[in-house]
PDB file of C-alpha atoms in Angstrom:
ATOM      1  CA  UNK W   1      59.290 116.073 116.013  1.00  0.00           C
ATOM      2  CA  UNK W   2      61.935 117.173 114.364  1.00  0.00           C
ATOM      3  CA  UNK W   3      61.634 120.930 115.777  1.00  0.00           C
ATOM      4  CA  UNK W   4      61.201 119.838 119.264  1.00  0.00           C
ATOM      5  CA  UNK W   5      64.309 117.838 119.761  1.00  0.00           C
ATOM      6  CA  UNK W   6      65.855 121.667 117.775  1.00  0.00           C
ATOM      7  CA  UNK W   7      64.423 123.424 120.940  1.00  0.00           C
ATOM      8  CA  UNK W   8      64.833 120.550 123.768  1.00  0.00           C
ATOM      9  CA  UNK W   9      68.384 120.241 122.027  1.00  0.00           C
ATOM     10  CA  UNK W  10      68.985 124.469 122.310  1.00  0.00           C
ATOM     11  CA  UNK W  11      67.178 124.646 125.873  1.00  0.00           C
ATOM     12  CA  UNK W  12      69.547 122.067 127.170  1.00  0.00           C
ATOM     13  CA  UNK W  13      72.791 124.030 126.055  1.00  0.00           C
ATOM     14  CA  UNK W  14      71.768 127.443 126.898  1.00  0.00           C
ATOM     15  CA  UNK W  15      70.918 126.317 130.159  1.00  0.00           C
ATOM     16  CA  UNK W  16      74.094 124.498 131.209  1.00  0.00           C
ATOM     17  CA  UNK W  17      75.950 127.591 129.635  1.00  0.00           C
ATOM     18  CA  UNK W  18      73.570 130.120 131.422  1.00  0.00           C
ATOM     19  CA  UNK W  19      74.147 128.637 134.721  1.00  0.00           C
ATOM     20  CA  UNK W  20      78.113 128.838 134.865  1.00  0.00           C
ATOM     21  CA  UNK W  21      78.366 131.963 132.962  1.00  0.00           C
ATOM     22  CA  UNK W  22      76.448 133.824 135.067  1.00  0.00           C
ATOM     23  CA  UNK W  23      78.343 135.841 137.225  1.00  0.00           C
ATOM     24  CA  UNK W  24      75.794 136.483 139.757  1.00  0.00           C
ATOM     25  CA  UNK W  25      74.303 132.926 140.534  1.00  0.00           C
ATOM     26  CA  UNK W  26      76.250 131.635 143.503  1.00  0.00           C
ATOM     27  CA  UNK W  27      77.714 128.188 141.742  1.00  0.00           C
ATOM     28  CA  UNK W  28      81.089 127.673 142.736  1.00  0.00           C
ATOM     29  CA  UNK W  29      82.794 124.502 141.354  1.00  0.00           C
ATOM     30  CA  UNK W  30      85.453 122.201 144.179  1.00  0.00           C
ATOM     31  CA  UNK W  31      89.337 122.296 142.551  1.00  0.00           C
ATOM     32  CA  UNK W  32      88.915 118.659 142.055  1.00  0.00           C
ATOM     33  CA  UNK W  33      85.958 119.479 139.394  1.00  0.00           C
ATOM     34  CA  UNK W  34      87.604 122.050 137.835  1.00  0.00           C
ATOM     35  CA  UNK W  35      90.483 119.754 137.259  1.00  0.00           C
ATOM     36  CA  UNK W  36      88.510 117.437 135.880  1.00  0.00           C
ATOM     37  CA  UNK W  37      87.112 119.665 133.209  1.00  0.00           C
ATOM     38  CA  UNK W  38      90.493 120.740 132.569  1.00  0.00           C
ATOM     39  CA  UNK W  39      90.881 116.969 130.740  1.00  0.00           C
ATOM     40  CA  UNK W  40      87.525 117.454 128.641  1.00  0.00           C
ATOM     41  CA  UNK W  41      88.796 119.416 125.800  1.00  0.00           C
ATOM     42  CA  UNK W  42      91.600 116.562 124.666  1.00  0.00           C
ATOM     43  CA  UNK W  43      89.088 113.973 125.449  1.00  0.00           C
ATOM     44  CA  UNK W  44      86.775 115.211 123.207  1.00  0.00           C
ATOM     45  CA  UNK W  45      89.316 116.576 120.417  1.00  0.00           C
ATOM     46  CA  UNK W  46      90.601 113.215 120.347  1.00  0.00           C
ATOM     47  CA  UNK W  47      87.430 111.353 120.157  1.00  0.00           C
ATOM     48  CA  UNK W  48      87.016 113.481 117.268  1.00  0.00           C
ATOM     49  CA  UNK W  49      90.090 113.516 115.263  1.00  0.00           C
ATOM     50  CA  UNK W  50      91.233 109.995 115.745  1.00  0.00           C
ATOM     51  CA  UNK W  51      88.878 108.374 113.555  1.00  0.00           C
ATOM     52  CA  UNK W  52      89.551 111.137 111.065  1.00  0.00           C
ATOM     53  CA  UNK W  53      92.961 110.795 111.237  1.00  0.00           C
ATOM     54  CA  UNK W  54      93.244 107.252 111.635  1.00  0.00           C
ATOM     55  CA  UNK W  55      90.451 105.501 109.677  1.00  0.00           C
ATOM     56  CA  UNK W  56      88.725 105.617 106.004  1.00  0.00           C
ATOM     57  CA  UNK W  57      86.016 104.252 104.144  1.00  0.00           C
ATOM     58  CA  UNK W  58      87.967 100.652 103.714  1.00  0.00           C
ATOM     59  CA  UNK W  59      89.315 100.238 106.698  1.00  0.00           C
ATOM     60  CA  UNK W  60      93.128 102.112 108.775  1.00  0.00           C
ATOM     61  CA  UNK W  61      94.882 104.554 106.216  1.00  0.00           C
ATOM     62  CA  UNK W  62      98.602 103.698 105.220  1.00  0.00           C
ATOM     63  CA  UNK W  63     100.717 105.743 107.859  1.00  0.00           C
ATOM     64  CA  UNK W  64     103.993 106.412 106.033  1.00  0.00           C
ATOM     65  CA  UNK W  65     101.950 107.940 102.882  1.00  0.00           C
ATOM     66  CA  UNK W  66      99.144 109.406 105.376  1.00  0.00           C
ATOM     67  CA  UNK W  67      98.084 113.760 104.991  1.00  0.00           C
ATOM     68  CA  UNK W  68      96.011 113.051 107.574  1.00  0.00           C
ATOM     69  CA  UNK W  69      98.587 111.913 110.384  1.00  0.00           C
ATOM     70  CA  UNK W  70     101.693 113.861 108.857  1.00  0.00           C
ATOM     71  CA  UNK W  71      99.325 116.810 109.398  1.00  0.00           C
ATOM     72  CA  UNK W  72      98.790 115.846 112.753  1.00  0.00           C
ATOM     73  CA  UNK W  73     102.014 115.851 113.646  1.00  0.00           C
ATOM     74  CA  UNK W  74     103.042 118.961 111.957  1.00  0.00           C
ATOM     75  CA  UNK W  75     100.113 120.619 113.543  1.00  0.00           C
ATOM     76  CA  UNK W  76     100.959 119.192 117.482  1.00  0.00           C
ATOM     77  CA  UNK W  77     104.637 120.794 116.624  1.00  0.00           C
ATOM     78  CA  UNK W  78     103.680 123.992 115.296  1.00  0.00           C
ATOM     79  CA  UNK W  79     101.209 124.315 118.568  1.00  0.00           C
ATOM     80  CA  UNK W  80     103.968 123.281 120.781  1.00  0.00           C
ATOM     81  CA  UNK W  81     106.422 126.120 119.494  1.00  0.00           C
ATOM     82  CA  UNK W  82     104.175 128.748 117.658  1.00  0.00           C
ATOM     83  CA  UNK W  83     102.288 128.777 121.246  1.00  0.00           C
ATOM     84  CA  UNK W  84      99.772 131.185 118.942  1.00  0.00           C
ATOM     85  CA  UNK W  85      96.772 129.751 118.233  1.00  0.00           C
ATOM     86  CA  UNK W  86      95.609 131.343 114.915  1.00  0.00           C
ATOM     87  CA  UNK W  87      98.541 131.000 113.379  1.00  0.00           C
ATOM     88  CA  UNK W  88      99.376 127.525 114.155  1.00  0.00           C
ATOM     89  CA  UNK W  89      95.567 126.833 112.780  1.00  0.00           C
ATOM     90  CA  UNK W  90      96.123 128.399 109.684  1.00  0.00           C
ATOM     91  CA  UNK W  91      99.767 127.203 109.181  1.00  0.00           C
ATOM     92  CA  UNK W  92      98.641 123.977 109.948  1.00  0.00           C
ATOM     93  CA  UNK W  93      95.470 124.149 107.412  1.00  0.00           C
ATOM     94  CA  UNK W  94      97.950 125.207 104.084  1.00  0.00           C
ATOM     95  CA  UNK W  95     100.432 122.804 105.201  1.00  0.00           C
ATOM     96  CA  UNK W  96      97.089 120.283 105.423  1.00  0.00           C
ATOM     97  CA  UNK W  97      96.445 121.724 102.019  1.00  0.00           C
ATOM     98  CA  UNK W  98      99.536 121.370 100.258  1.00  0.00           C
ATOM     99  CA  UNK W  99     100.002 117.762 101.731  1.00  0.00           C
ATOM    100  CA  UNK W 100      96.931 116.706 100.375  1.00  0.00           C
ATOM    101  CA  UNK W 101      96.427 118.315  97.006  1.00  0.00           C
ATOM    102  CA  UNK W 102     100.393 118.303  95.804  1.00  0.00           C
ATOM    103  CA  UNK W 103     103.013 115.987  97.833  1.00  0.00           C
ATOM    104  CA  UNK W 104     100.701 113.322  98.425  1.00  0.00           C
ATOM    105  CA  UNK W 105      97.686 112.794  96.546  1.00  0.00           C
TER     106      UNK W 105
END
């Protein structure tokens, strides 16, 4: 059962990515679409990093004393001026890093 919902799961996402990546099938998406998807990538980022951010096993983390949202932060502000995205990932990792294993434990 297992291995079926692998290969329903895999069928299901290389169609969807087949279909608009192929250049030569005649799918053309209306502006107001493609604006739509435009708002997909926060939505899902956030869906994903607020509870990480935000939450723990016992409940909402302390904000003052929190790696979690201080990293955040530091890592929207090095996006917003770095404007490169490898390097604000990786600055914003070791900063992650040293927040969590030295300043605040």
């Amino acid at each position: 059962m297992i291995w079926l919902i692998i290969f329903t799961t895999a069928l299901v996402v290389f169609v969807n990515r087949y279909l608009f990546l192929e250049p030569g099938l005649p799918i053309k998406l209306s502006p107001t679409i493609k604006k739509l998807l435009g708002f997909s990538i926060p939505a899902i980022l956030t869906a994903i990093c607020g509870p990480i951010i935000f939450l723990d096993d016992h409940g909402f983390r302390e904000i003052p004393l929190n790696p979690y949202f201080i990293g955040a932060i530091i890592s929207v502000l090095l996006a917003l001026f770095i404007r490169n995205t490898l390097v604000s990932v990786i600055l914003s990792l070791l900063i992650f890093m040293l927040l969590k294993q030295a300043i605040l434990p």
